[in-house]
mmCIF file of C-alpha atoms in Angstrom:
data_model
loop_
_atom_site.group_PDB
_atom_site.id
_atom_site.type_symbol
_atom_site.label_atom_id
_atom_site.label_comp_id
_atom_site.label_asym_id
_atom_site.label_seq_id
_atom_site.Cartn_x
_atom_site.Cartn_y
_atom_site.Cartn_z
ATOM 1 C CA MET B 15 75.448 58.303 118.398
ATOM 2 C CA PRO B 16 76.341 59.544 114.890
ATOM 3 C CA LYS B 17 79.465 61.535 114.158
ATOM 4 C CA VAL B 18 79.246 65.309 114.387
ATOM 5 C CA LYS B 19 80.075 66.690 110.966
ATOM 6 C CA THR B 20 81.445 70.061 109.920
ATOM 7 C CA ASN B 21 79.153 71.985 107.564
ATOM 8 C CA SER B 22 80.594 71.378 104.068
ATOM 9 C CA GLY B 23 79.359 74.665 102.602
ATOM 10 C CA ALA B 24 80.894 76.702 105.422
ATOM 11 C CA LYS B 25 84.128 74.712 105.179
ATOM 12 C CA LYS B 26 84.550 75.883 101.568
ATOM 13 C CA ARG B 27 83.689 79.534 102.259
ATOM 14 C CA PHE B 28 85.533 80.414 105.465
ATOM 15 C CA THR B 29 89.109 80.039 106.735
ATOM 16 C CA PHE B 30 90.750 80.783 110.068
ATOM 17 C CA THR B 31 93.605 83.257 110.499
ATOM 18 C CA GLY B 32 96.591 82.485 112.680
ATOM 19 C CA THR B 33 95.046 84.407 115.568
ATOM 20 C CA GLY B 34 91.720 82.537 115.316
ATOM 21 C CA LYS B 35 89.655 85.123 113.457
ATOM 22 C CA ILE B 36 87.504 83.983 110.535
ATOM 23 C CA LYS B 37 88.147 85.244 107.000
ATOM 24 C CA ARG B 38 85.570 85.448 104.219
ATOM 25 C CA LYS B 39 85.476 86.437 100.564
ATOM 26 C CA HIS B 40 83.329 89.245 99.200
ATOM 27 C CA ALA B 41 80.007 88.460 97.536
ATOM 28 C CA TYR B 42 78.904 89.665 94.064
ATOM 29 C CA LYS B 43 82.183 88.863 92.285
ATOM 30 C CA SER B 44 81.276 85.636 90.474
ATOM 31 C CA HIS B 45 79.150 86.619 87.469
ATOM 32 C CA ILE B 46 77.383 89.521 85.709
ATOM 33 C CA LEU B 47 80.585 91.532 85.933
ATOM 34 C CA THR B 48 80.067 93.605 82.774
ATOM 35 C CA LYS B 49 77.672 96.058 84.404
ATOM 36 C CA LYS B 50 79.873 96.525 87.494
ATOM 37 C CA THR B 51 82.487 99.265 87.472
ATOM 38 C CA LYS B 52 86.214 98.551 87.657
ATOM 39 C CA LYS B 53 86.295 100.249 91.038
ATOM 40 C CA GLN B 54 83.512 98.037 92.389
ATOM 41 C CA LYS B 55 85.144 94.839 91.092
ATOM 42 C CA ARG B 56 88.511 95.860 92.512
ATOM 43 C CA ARG B 57 86.995 96.458 95.957
ATOM 44 C CA LEU B 58 85.349 93.028 95.889
ATOM 45 C CA THR B 59 88.670 91.190 95.449
ATOM 46 C CA GLY B 60 90.546 89.964 98.477
ATOM 47 C CA THR B 61 89.291 88.796 101.836
ATOM 48 C CA GLU B 62 87.877 90.388 104.948
ATOM 49 C CA VAL B 63 87.452 89.380 108.580
ATOM 50 C CA VAL B 64 83.922 88.255 109.489
ATOM 51 C CA ASN B 65 81.803 90.724 111.449
ATOM 52 C CA ALA B 66 81.725 90.109 115.207
ATOM 53 C CA HIS B 67 77.937 89.524 115.170
ATOM 54 C CA ASN B 68 78.289 86.521 112.852
ATOM 55 C CA VAL B 69 81.358 84.862 114.378
ATOM 56 C CA LYS B 70 79.452 82.689 116.847
ATOM 57 C CA ALA B 71 77.150 81.219 114.186
ATOM 58 C CA ILE B 72 79.955 80.557 111.695
ATOM 59 C CA ARG B 73 82.211 79.012 114.339
ATOM 60 C CA ARG B 74 79.360 76.654 115.248
ATOM 61 C CA LEU B 75 79.242 75.473 111.614
ATOM 62 C CA LEU B 76 83.004 75.002 111.333
ATOM 63 C CA VAL B 77 84.140 73.525 114.623
ATOM 64 C CA LYS B 78 83.313 69.953 115.562
ATOM 65 C CA LYS B 79 82.159 69.473 119.132
#
């Protein structure tokens, strides 16, 4: 049987907190920033905990079985 691999894209985008929650970065902060307001760009910085509905799917991508 082949090795079970972690999803490389998910590995780069998500990290675990000390308590086991999953952190993510905000979208829409990489390019075309000139038309976005300072307030909008400021709110997009930093990280956030993943919504409870998506945790199961993301954990499946990250954790080897």
